[in-house]
Short mmCIF file of C-alpha atoms and ligand atoms in Angstrom, two decimals:
data_model
loop_
_atom_site.label_atom_id
_atom_site.label_comp_id
_atom_site.label_asym_id
_atom_site.label_seq_id
_atom_site.Cartn_x
_atom_site.Cartn_y
_atom_site.Cartn_z
CA MET A 169 0.68 -1.02 13.86
CA ARG A 170 -0.21 2.15 12.02
CA ALA A 171 -0.96 4.93 14.48
CA ALA A 172 -4.67 5.63 14.78
CA PRO A 173 -5.55 8.81 12.93
CA PHE A 174 -5.62 11.81 15.18
CA PHE A 175 -6.03 15.22 13.68
CA ALA A 176 -5.60 18.29 15.86
CA PRO A 177 -7.78 19.88 17.09
CA GLN A 178 -9.95 16.78 16.83
CA PRO A 179 -10.78 14.13 14.24
CA PRO A 180 -14.33 13.75 12.97
CA TYR A 181 -15.98 10.72 14.63
CA ALA A 182 -17.58 8.59 11.93
CA MET A 183 -21.21 7.59 12.44
CA SER A 184 -22.23 6.23 9.04
CA ALA A 185 -21.18 6.32 5.43
CA ALA A 186 -22.45 5.63 1.93
CA GLY A 187 -20.58 5.87 -1.36
CA CYS A 188 -18.01 8.67 -1.14
CA TRP A 189 -19.50 10.33 1.93
CA ILE A 190 -18.95 9.81 5.65
CA THR A 191 -21.33 11.45 8.14
CA ASP A 192 -19.70 12.39 11.42
CA ALA A 193 -21.06 12.68 14.95
CA ASP A 194 -21.93 16.36 14.37
CA GLY A 195 -23.97 15.47 11.29
CA ARG A 196 -21.28 16.90 9.01
CA LYS A 197 -20.53 15.10 5.76
CA VAL A 198 -17.00 14.61 4.49
CA PHE A 199 -16.01 13.42 1.03
CA ASP A 200 -13.79 10.42 1.69
CA CYS A 201 -10.59 10.19 -0.35
CA ALA A 202 -8.79 8.02 2.22
CA ASN A 203 -11.22 5.12 1.88
CA ASN A 204 -10.09 3.39 5.04
CA PHE A 205 -6.44 3.55 4.06
CA PHE A 206 -7.12 2.58 0.43
CA SER A 207 -9.16 -0.54 1.28
CA LEU A 208 -12.61 0.55 0.01
CA VAL A 209 -12.30 0.51 -3.74
CA HIS A 210 -16.09 0.89 -4.08
CA GLY A 211 -16.45 3.44 -1.30
CA HIS A 212 -18.72 2.89 1.70
CA ALA A 213 -21.71 0.54 2.10
CA PHE A 214 -21.36 -0.60 -1.51
CA PRO A 215 -24.78 -2.20 -2.24
CA PRO A 216 -23.45 -5.51 -3.76
CA VAL A 217 -21.21 -5.99 -0.70
CA ILE A 218 -23.95 -5.13 1.78
CA GLU A 219 -26.49 -7.38 0.02
CA ALA A 220 -24.03 -10.27 -0.06
CA LEU A 221 -23.33 -9.79 3.65
CA HIS A 222 -27.03 -9.68 4.52
CA LYS A 223 -27.51 -13.01 2.75
CA VAL A 224 -24.90 -14.81 4.86
CA LEU A 225 -25.08 -12.97 8.18
CA ASP A 226 -27.85 -15.10 9.66
CA ASP A 227 -25.89 -18.28 8.91
CA GLY A 228 -23.15 -17.53 11.47
CA THR A 229 -19.89 -15.64 11.44
CA ALA A 230 -17.03 -18.05 12.22
CA PHE A 231 -16.86 -21.82 11.97
CA GLY A 232 -13.25 -22.98 12.23
CA LEU A 233 -13.97 -25.12 9.19
CA PRO A 234 -13.44 -24.53 5.49
CA THR A 235 -16.24 -22.64 3.74
CA THR A 236 -17.20 -22.32 0.10
CA SER A 237 -16.89 -18.55 0.48
CA GLU A 238 -13.13 -18.85 0.95
CA THR A 239 -12.68 -21.17 -2.03
CA SER A 240 -14.79 -18.82 -4.16
CA LEU A 241 -12.66 -15.79 -3.26
CA ALA A 242 -9.44 -17.78 -3.77
CA GLU A 243 -10.68 -18.93 -7.19
CA ALA A 244 -11.58 -15.35 -8.13
CA ILE A 245 -8.06 -14.19 -7.21
CA SER A 246 -6.41 -17.07 -9.11
CA ALA A 247 -8.61 -16.44 -12.16
CA ARG A 248 -7.41 -12.83 -12.30
CA SER A 249 -3.74 -13.73 -11.64
CA PRO A 250 -2.94 -17.20 -13.00
CA ARG A 251 0.49 -17.20 -11.31
CA LEU A 252 -1.30 -17.19 -7.96
CA GLU A 253 -2.36 -20.83 -8.06
CA GLN A 254 -3.01 -21.08 -4.35
CA VAL A 255 -4.21 -18.54 -1.82
CA ARG A 256 -4.19 -18.65 1.99
CA PHE A 257 -6.16 -16.04 3.86
CA THR A 258 -5.18 -14.10 6.97
CA SER A 259 -6.95 -11.37 8.92
CA SER A 260 -4.58 -8.55 7.93
CA GLY A 261 -1.95 -7.47 5.47
CA THR A 262 0.62 -7.54 8.28
CA GLU A 263 0.07 -11.27 8.72
CA ALA A 264 0.13 -11.85 4.96
CA VAL A 265 3.57 -10.22 4.65
CA MET A 266 4.81 -12.05 7.76
CA TYR A 267 3.77 -15.44 6.38
CA ALA A 268 5.34 -14.65 3.02
CA VAL A 269 8.64 -13.83 4.76
CA LYS A 270 8.46 -16.98 6.91
CA ALA A 271 7.69 -19.05 3.82
CA ALA A 272 10.65 -17.57 1.95
CA ARG A 273 12.99 -18.39 4.84
CA ALA A 274 11.66 -21.94 5.04
CA ILE A 275 11.86 -22.54 1.29
CA THR A 276 15.40 -21.16 0.87
CA GLY A 277 16.87 -22.09 4.26
CA ARG A 278 18.29 -18.54 4.45
CA PRO A 279 17.70 -16.00 7.24
CA MET A 280 17.80 -12.52 5.69
CA ILE A 281 15.34 -10.41 3.77
CA ALA A 282 15.90 -7.29 1.67
CA LYS A 283 13.44 -4.41 1.65
CA PHE A 284 13.41 -0.84 0.40
CA GLU A 285 14.23 2.12 2.60
CA GLY A 286 11.06 3.76 3.94
CA ALA A 287 8.66 1.09 2.67
CA TYR A 288 5.74 0.16 4.92
CA HIS A 289 4.79 -3.51 4.95
CA GLY A 290 2.87 -3.81 8.22
CA ALA A 291 4.02 -4.42 11.77
CA TYR A 292 6.17 -7.57 11.62
CA ASP A 293 9.55 -6.75 13.25
CA HIS A 294 11.79 -7.38 10.25
CA VAL A 295 9.73 -5.53 7.69
CA GLU A 296 9.56 -2.45 9.92
CA VAL A 297 13.32 -1.91 9.61
CA SER A 298 14.18 1.54 8.15
CA LEU A 299 10.53 2.51 7.97
CA ASP A 300 11.22 5.98 9.32
CA SER A 301 14.96 6.44 9.10
CA THR A 302 16.06 10.07 8.94
CA PRO A 303 19.00 12.03 7.51
CA MET A 304 20.52 11.70 11.00
CA ASN A 305 20.70 7.90 10.89
CA TRP A 306 20.09 6.63 7.34
CA GLY A 307 23.77 6.49 6.38
CA ASP A 308 25.36 7.01 2.98
CA SER A 309 24.12 5.72 -0.38
CA SER A 310 24.02 2.16 1.06
CA PRO A 311 21.17 2.61 3.53
CA LYS A 312 21.71 1.58 7.14
CA SER A 313 19.30 -0.90 8.74
CA VAL A 314 17.55 1.26 11.31
CA LEU A 315 15.25 -0.31 13.91
CA TYR A 316 11.76 1.18 14.07
CA THR A 317 10.01 0.05 17.25
CA LYS A 318 11.65 0.73 20.59
CA GLY A 319 12.82 -2.53 22.13
CA THR A 320 13.11 -4.52 18.90
CA PRO A 321 16.10 -6.87 19.29
CA VAL A 322 19.18 -5.36 17.63
CA SER A 323 19.73 -8.68 15.81
CA THR A 324 16.61 -7.90 13.73
CA ALA A 325 18.49 -5.14 11.91
CA THR A 326 21.32 -7.49 11.00
CA GLU A 327 18.86 -9.80 9.23
CA VAL A 328 17.48 -7.04 7.00
CA LEU A 329 19.26 -5.61 4.00
CA VAL A 330 17.92 -2.14 3.19
CA LEU A 331 17.89 -1.15 -0.48
CA PRO A 332 17.62 2.34 -1.98
CA TYR A 333 14.49 2.61 -4.16
CA ASN A 334 15.09 3.40 -7.83
CA GLU A 335 18.90 3.08 -7.54
CA PRO A 336 19.51 0.00 -9.70
CA GLU A 337 23.28 -0.25 -9.52
CA THR A 338 23.46 0.14 -5.74
CA CYS A 339 20.68 -2.44 -5.42
CA ARG A 340 22.60 -4.90 -7.58
CA GLU A 341 25.80 -4.41 -5.59
CA LEU A 342 24.09 -4.79 -2.23
CA ILE A 343 22.15 -7.89 -3.26
CA ARG A 344 25.25 -9.46 -4.79
CA ALA A 345 27.19 -8.88 -1.57
CA HIS A 346 24.50 -10.53 0.60
CA HIS A 347 22.92 -13.05 -1.77
CA GLU A 348 24.04 -16.19 0.06
CA ARG A 349 22.03 -15.16 3.13
CA LEU A 350 19.02 -13.64 1.38
CA ALA A 351 15.74 -15.55 1.47
CA ALA A 352 13.58 -12.86 -0.11
CA ILE A 353 13.44 -9.43 -1.62
CA LEU A 354 10.26 -7.70 -0.50
CA VAL A 355 8.94 -5.21 -3.02
CA ASP A 356 5.99 -2.85 -3.11
CA PRO A 357 6.32 -1.36 -6.59
CA LEU A 358 4.25 1.72 -5.64
CA ALA A 359 5.25 2.13 -2.00
CA SER A 360 3.39 5.05 -0.44
CA ARG A 361 5.91 5.85 2.30
CA VAL A 362 8.70 5.76 -0.28
CA GLY A 363 6.99 8.64 -2.06
CA MET A 364 4.39 6.72 -4.07
CA VAL A 365 6.46 6.74 -7.24
CA PRO A 366 6.19 3.69 -9.49
CA MET A 367 9.32 1.55 -9.42
CA ASP A 368 11.50 2.20 -12.49
CA ALA A 369 11.88 -0.51 -15.12
CA ASP A 370 15.66 -0.77 -14.65
CA VAL A 371 15.33 -1.48 -10.91
CA ARG A 372 12.60 -4.01 -11.59
CA GLU A 373 14.93 -5.78 -14.01
CA VAL A 374 17.75 -5.80 -11.45
CA ILE A 375 15.47 -7.22 -8.76
CA GLN A 376 13.98 -9.92 -10.97
CA ASP A 377 17.39 -10.81 -12.38
CA CYS A 378 19.04 -11.07 -8.93
CA CYS A 379 16.18 -13.24 -7.66
CA ASN A 380 16.49 -15.60 -10.64
CA ARG A 381 20.28 -15.65 -10.52
CA TYR A 382 20.75 -16.20 -6.79
CA GLY A 383 17.65 -18.23 -5.92
CA ILE A 384 16.22 -15.42 -3.80
CA LEU A 385 12.42 -15.39 -3.60
CA LEU A 386 10.65 -12.37 -5.00
CA VAL A 387 7.84 -11.34 -2.65
CA ILE A 388 5.55 -8.61 -3.96
CA ASP A 389 3.54 -6.71 -1.38
CA GLU A 390 0.30 -5.80 -3.14
CA VAL A 391 -1.65 -5.04 0.01
CA VAL A 392 -2.32 -1.56 -1.39
CA SER A 393 -1.23 -1.86 -5.01
CA TYR A 394 -3.38 -4.88 -5.98
CA ARG A 395 -6.04 -2.37 -7.05
CA ILE A 396 -3.90 -0.80 -9.80
CA GLY A 397 -4.53 -3.53 -12.37
CA TYR A 398 -7.12 -6.21 -12.98
CA HIS A 399 -4.38 -8.87 -12.81
CA GLY A 400 -2.69 -7.31 -9.79
CA ALA A 401 0.35 -5.06 -9.40
CA HIS A 402 2.89 -7.80 -10.20
CA ALA A 403 1.36 -8.21 -13.66
CA THR A 404 1.15 -4.44 -14.23
CA PHE A 405 4.84 -4.09 -13.38
CA GLY A 406 5.92 -7.24 -15.22
CA PHE A 407 7.20 -9.16 -12.19
CA GLU A 408 7.17 -12.94 -11.87
CA PRO A 409 6.74 -13.19 -8.11
CA ASP A 410 7.34 -16.24 -5.99
CA LEU A 411 4.85 -15.04 -3.41
CA VAL A 412 2.38 -12.17 -3.23
CA ALA A 413 0.95 -10.57 -0.10
CA MET A 414 -2.51 -9.05 -0.42
CA GLY A 415 -5.08 -7.32 1.76
CA LYS A 416 -7.31 -4.22 1.75
CA ILE A 417 -9.66 -4.36 -1.29
CA ILE A 418 -9.88 -8.17 -1.38
CA GLY A 419 -11.86 -7.97 1.89
CA GLY A 420 -14.50 -5.61 0.50
CA GLY A 421 -14.17 -3.41 3.61
CA LEU A 422 -13.76 -6.19 6.20
CA PRO A 423 -10.49 -7.36 7.79
CA VAL A 424 -8.42 -9.48 5.45
CA GLY A 425 -5.03 -10.47 4.12
CA ALA A 426 -3.77 -13.24 1.87
CA VAL A 427 -0.53 -14.86 0.84
CA ALA A 428 -0.59 -16.42 -2.59
CA GLY A 429 1.71 -17.95 -5.16
CA PRO A 430 2.54 -20.93 -7.32
CA ALA A 431 1.50 -24.27 -5.77
CA SER A 432 5.16 -25.36 -5.57
CA HIS A 433 5.96 -22.54 -3.13
CA MET A 434 2.63 -22.63 -1.29
CA ALA A 435 3.36 -26.30 -0.48
CA VAL A 436 5.49 -24.95 2.38
CA PHE A 437 2.21 -24.38 4.27
CA ASP A 438 0.74 -27.82 3.45
CA HIS A 439 -0.39 -29.38 6.73
CA THR A 440 -2.04 -32.45 5.26
CA LYS A 441 1.06 -34.65 5.64
CA GLY A 442 2.06 -33.70 9.18
CA LYS A 443 3.66 -30.56 10.57
CA PRO A 444 4.32 -28.18 7.68
CA ALA A 445 7.53 -26.21 7.25
CA VAL A 446 5.49 -23.09 8.07
CA SER A 447 2.39 -23.48 10.21
CA HIS A 448 -0.26 -21.04 9.13
CA GLY A 449 -3.36 -20.39 11.19
CA GLY A 450 -5.38 -17.59 12.67
CA THR A 451 -8.66 -17.68 14.59
CA PHE A 452 -10.47 -15.42 12.14
CA SER A 453 -8.49 -16.22 9.00
CA ALA A 454 -10.81 -16.69 6.01
CA ASN A 455 -13.82 -15.69 8.10
CA PRO A 456 -16.93 -16.01 5.95
CA LEU A 457 -17.93 -12.36 6.21
CA SER A 458 -14.61 -11.04 4.88
CA MET A 459 -14.64 -13.72 2.17
CA THR A 460 -18.18 -12.88 1.10
CA ALA A 461 -17.59 -9.13 1.08
CA GLY A 462 -14.28 -9.54 -0.72
CA LEU A 463 -15.81 -11.68 -3.47
CA ALA A 464 -18.62 -9.18 -4.04
CA ALA A 465 -16.11 -6.32 -4.20
CA LEU A 466 -13.83 -8.11 -6.66
CA GLN A 467 -16.72 -9.21 -8.88
CA SER A 468 -17.67 -5.55 -9.27
CA TYR A 469 -14.07 -4.51 -9.88
CA SER A 470 -14.19 -5.62 -13.51
CA MET A 471 -11.60 -4.79 -16.17
CA ASN A 472 -13.76 -1.85 -17.22
CA ALA A 473 -14.13 -0.62 -13.65
CA VAL A 474 -10.36 -0.83 -13.10
CA ALA A 475 -9.69 1.03 -16.36
CA ARG A 476 -12.23 3.76 -15.55
CA LEU A 477 -10.83 4.31 -12.05
CA ASN A 478 -7.28 4.42 -13.41
CA ARG A 479 -8.29 7.05 -15.98
CA MET A 480 -9.87 9.12 -13.21
CA GLY A 481 -6.63 8.89 -11.23
CA ASP A 482 -4.67 10.13 -14.27
CA MET A 483 -7.15 12.96 -14.63
CA LEU A 484 -6.84 13.88 -10.95
CA ARG A 485 -3.05 14.00 -11.00
CA SER A 486 -2.84 15.99 -14.22
CA GLU A 487 -5.52 18.45 -13.03
CA ILE A 488 -3.65 19.03 -9.74
CA THR A 489 -0.32 19.38 -11.57
CA GLU A 490 -1.76 21.91 -14.00
CA GLN A 491 -3.42 23.99 -11.26
CA LEU A 492 -0.23 23.98 -9.16
CA ARG A 493 1.74 25.15 -12.18
CA ARG A 494 -0.74 27.94 -12.93
CA ARG A 495 -0.63 29.19 -9.36
CA GLU A 496 3.14 28.72 -9.11
CA LEU A 497 2.91 26.64 -5.96
CA PRO A 498 5.97 24.57 -4.95
CA ALA A 499 4.21 21.23 -4.62
CA GLN A 500 3.62 18.09 -6.66
CA VAL A 501 1.47 15.02 -6.68
CA THR A 502 2.77 11.49 -7.23
CA GLY A 503 0.95 8.19 -7.58
CA MET A 504 -0.44 5.88 -10.19
CA SER A 505 -3.80 4.44 -11.10
CA SER A 506 -6.32 5.46 -8.43
CA LEU A 507 -3.70 6.33 -5.79
CA PHE A 508 -2.18 9.74 -5.15
CA ARG A 509 0.11 11.48 -2.70
CA LEU A 510 0.96 15.14 -2.17
CA HIS A 511 4.51 16.44 -1.65
CA LEU A 512 5.28 20.02 -0.73
CA LYS A 513 8.44 20.21 -2.80
CA THR A 514 9.40 20.54 -6.44
CA GLU A 515 12.53 18.40 -6.56
CA VAL A 516 12.04 15.21 -8.57
CA ILE A 517 10.88 12.43 -6.25
CA ARG A 518 12.59 9.13 -6.91
CA ASN A 519 12.71 7.46 -3.52
CA TYR A 520 12.37 7.79 0.25
CA ARG A 521 15.19 10.30 0.62
CA THR A 522 14.01 12.66 -2.10
CA SER A 523 10.44 12.46 -0.77
CA PHE A 524 11.51 13.04 2.85
CA PRO A 525 9.81 16.25 4.05
CA SER A 526 11.74 18.88 5.98
CA PRO A 527 10.27 19.74 9.42
CA VAL A 528 8.67 22.86 7.88
CA GLN A 529 7.17 20.80 5.02
CA LYS A 530 5.88 18.23 7.50
CA THR A 531 4.09 20.92 9.49
CA ALA A 532 2.69 22.41 6.28
CA LEU A 533 1.41 18.98 5.18
CA ALA A 534 -0.54 18.68 8.43
CA LYS A 535 -2.00 22.13 7.75
CA VAL A 536 -3.03 21.13 4.21
CA HIS A 537 -4.65 18.02 5.64
CA LEU A 538 -6.65 20.12 8.07
CA ALA A 539 -7.48 22.73 5.41
CA MET A 540 -8.89 19.89 3.28
CA LEU A 541 -10.95 18.64 6.21
CA GLU A 542 -12.33 22.15 6.66
CA ARG A 543 -13.33 22.05 2.99
CA GLY A 544 -15.05 18.69 3.60
CA PHE A 545 -12.44 16.33 2.13
CA LEU A 546 -10.81 13.51 4.09
CA MET A 547 -7.34 12.36 3.05
CA THR A 548 -4.86 10.18 4.96
CA PRO A 549 -2.81 12.18 7.48
CA ASN A 550 0.19 12.34 5.11
CA CYS A 551 -2.02 13.79 2.36
CA SER A 552 -2.34 10.70 0.23
CA GLY A 553 -5.56 9.15 -0.97
CA ALA A 554 -7.38 6.66 -3.15
CA LEU A 555 -10.28 7.14 -5.52
CA SER A 556 -13.31 4.86 -5.35
CA THR A 557 -15.67 3.67 -8.07
CA PRO A 558 -18.71 5.77 -6.98
CA MET A 559 -16.72 8.95 -7.68
CA SER A 560 -17.61 10.98 -10.76
CA LYS A 561 -15.42 13.16 -12.95
CA THR A 562 -16.93 16.21 -11.27
CA ASP A 563 -15.98 14.79 -7.87
CA VAL A 564 -12.41 14.38 -9.07
CA GLN A 565 -12.30 17.94 -10.42
CA ASP A 566 -13.71 19.26 -7.13
CA LEU A 567 -11.11 17.27 -5.21
CA ALA A 568 -8.28 18.68 -7.35
CA SER A 569 -9.52 22.27 -6.93
CA ALA A 570 -10.04 21.88 -3.17
CA LEU A 571 -6.56 20.43 -2.75
CA VAL A 572 -4.87 23.19 -4.69
CA ASP A 573 -6.91 25.81 -2.77
CA ALA A 574 -5.84 24.20 0.50
CA ILE A 575 -2.20 24.19 -0.61
CA HIS A 576 -2.48 27.84 -1.70
CA GLU A 577 -4.02 28.91 1.61
CA THR A 578 -1.31 27.08 3.56
CA TRP A 579 1.44 28.55 1.37
CA LYS A 580 0.17 32.09 1.96
CA GLN A 581 0.03 31.58 5.75
CA SER A 582 3.33 29.72 6.19
CA PRO A 583 5.50 29.18 3.12
CA TRP A 584 7.64 26.06 3.30
CA GLU A 585 10.41 27.06 0.91
C1 PLP B 785 1.99 -1.94 1.55
C2 PLP B 785 1.37 -2.44 2.82
N1 PLP B 785 1.67 -3.67 3.26
C3 PLP B 785 1.12 -4.18 4.37
C4 PLP B 785 0.23 -3.45 5.12
C5 PLP B 785 -0.36 -4.02 6.38
O1 PLP B 785 -1.71 -4.28 6.19
P1 PLP B 785 -2.70 -4.31 7.46
O2 PLP B 785 -2.89 -2.89 7.91
O3 PLP B 785 -3.95 -4.93 6.92
O4 PLP B 785 -2.05 -5.14 8.51
C6 PLP B 785 -0.13 -2.17 4.69
C7 PLP B 785 -1.10 -1.36 5.46
O5 PLP B 785 -1.37 -0.22 5.18
C8 PLP B 785 0.47 -1.64 3.53
O6 PLP B 785 0.21 -0.39 3.12
#
């Protein structure tokens, strides 16, 4: 599980929120650029979501039976992404990724998965491998499989092939060498912990080609990146996935996850003819509140809304880049669409290793985070963030200026280069 945010000397305690603003226990307002770890694409207490919830709240919150709210949300997702013919809901993105991995193993009869070094995919044992490997243990250009959680069985690492992001030839070699045992390649094409750089076209081609050639399933983790395009991240990046894991914005601010794909693959979960190859359940899966909120959020995330938010993200990143250049600060911002991440280094960021902060940079990042909080802006603890639809152009300009000011202040106090 992701560590709960704790900011020294103390985090603001949230009391209420509306739009872009959270009010804390001291009555202070902060401008929220973290948006509950990228899950609130419309910001807080979005009126269409709240109204939709009010309408269903009195009818009960969990039935253990199918509801029309879940079929409506599934239909909305399929309508946007025709490749996703069937959708099964979970209560979190972690579960969605876990079920996608289990499905891939069951469909292919193979035990291993491949994932990219540094990529976060939730808390399932296998997908945590090499989440925080360091120069001390990450090995040479073929990344080592490094266990993440203390006590995880060592055998877990042997079932995970770790790939270097944006290194197409090494990826091809590694996949070729292990293809007979590989059930799935798990890909987040805009992985935040990998540096939040979009995956290059040549790596995408290698991945898709290897999957087609060797019968490996392509699993795209869109838990965060679903928001980048109306048809989902797989369509934006030109992938033909076998399964997609989703979460965050499709719950409209309530707990959610989903695994989706062509009906032929989703049949692995079919329980109508006896025990399925993969049993999928979950006490609160497809709970009507998450389904209702998610549908209202997606309905308001129209093609125009997606395009506008993406333009604002472009504006934010170019404004920050320009201001950093003018002030000669050794920092850069990566990201795509409405997502951004700060790095306190100038070297080109291609992957986990080039984005890896030195201890001094790590300390400075925490200081920038705090300096932003002091200016009334909340980002995630690693100085990434997500825009939301209630934000205006002025908000985005203010955010860019505050961030560069915070970087400048930190640089003057404790330079990191
Ligand atoms: C890319 C990615 N996959 C999966 C997850 C897990 O989702 P959840 O926190 O809903 O379990 C996250 C969470 O941040 C994520 O960023």
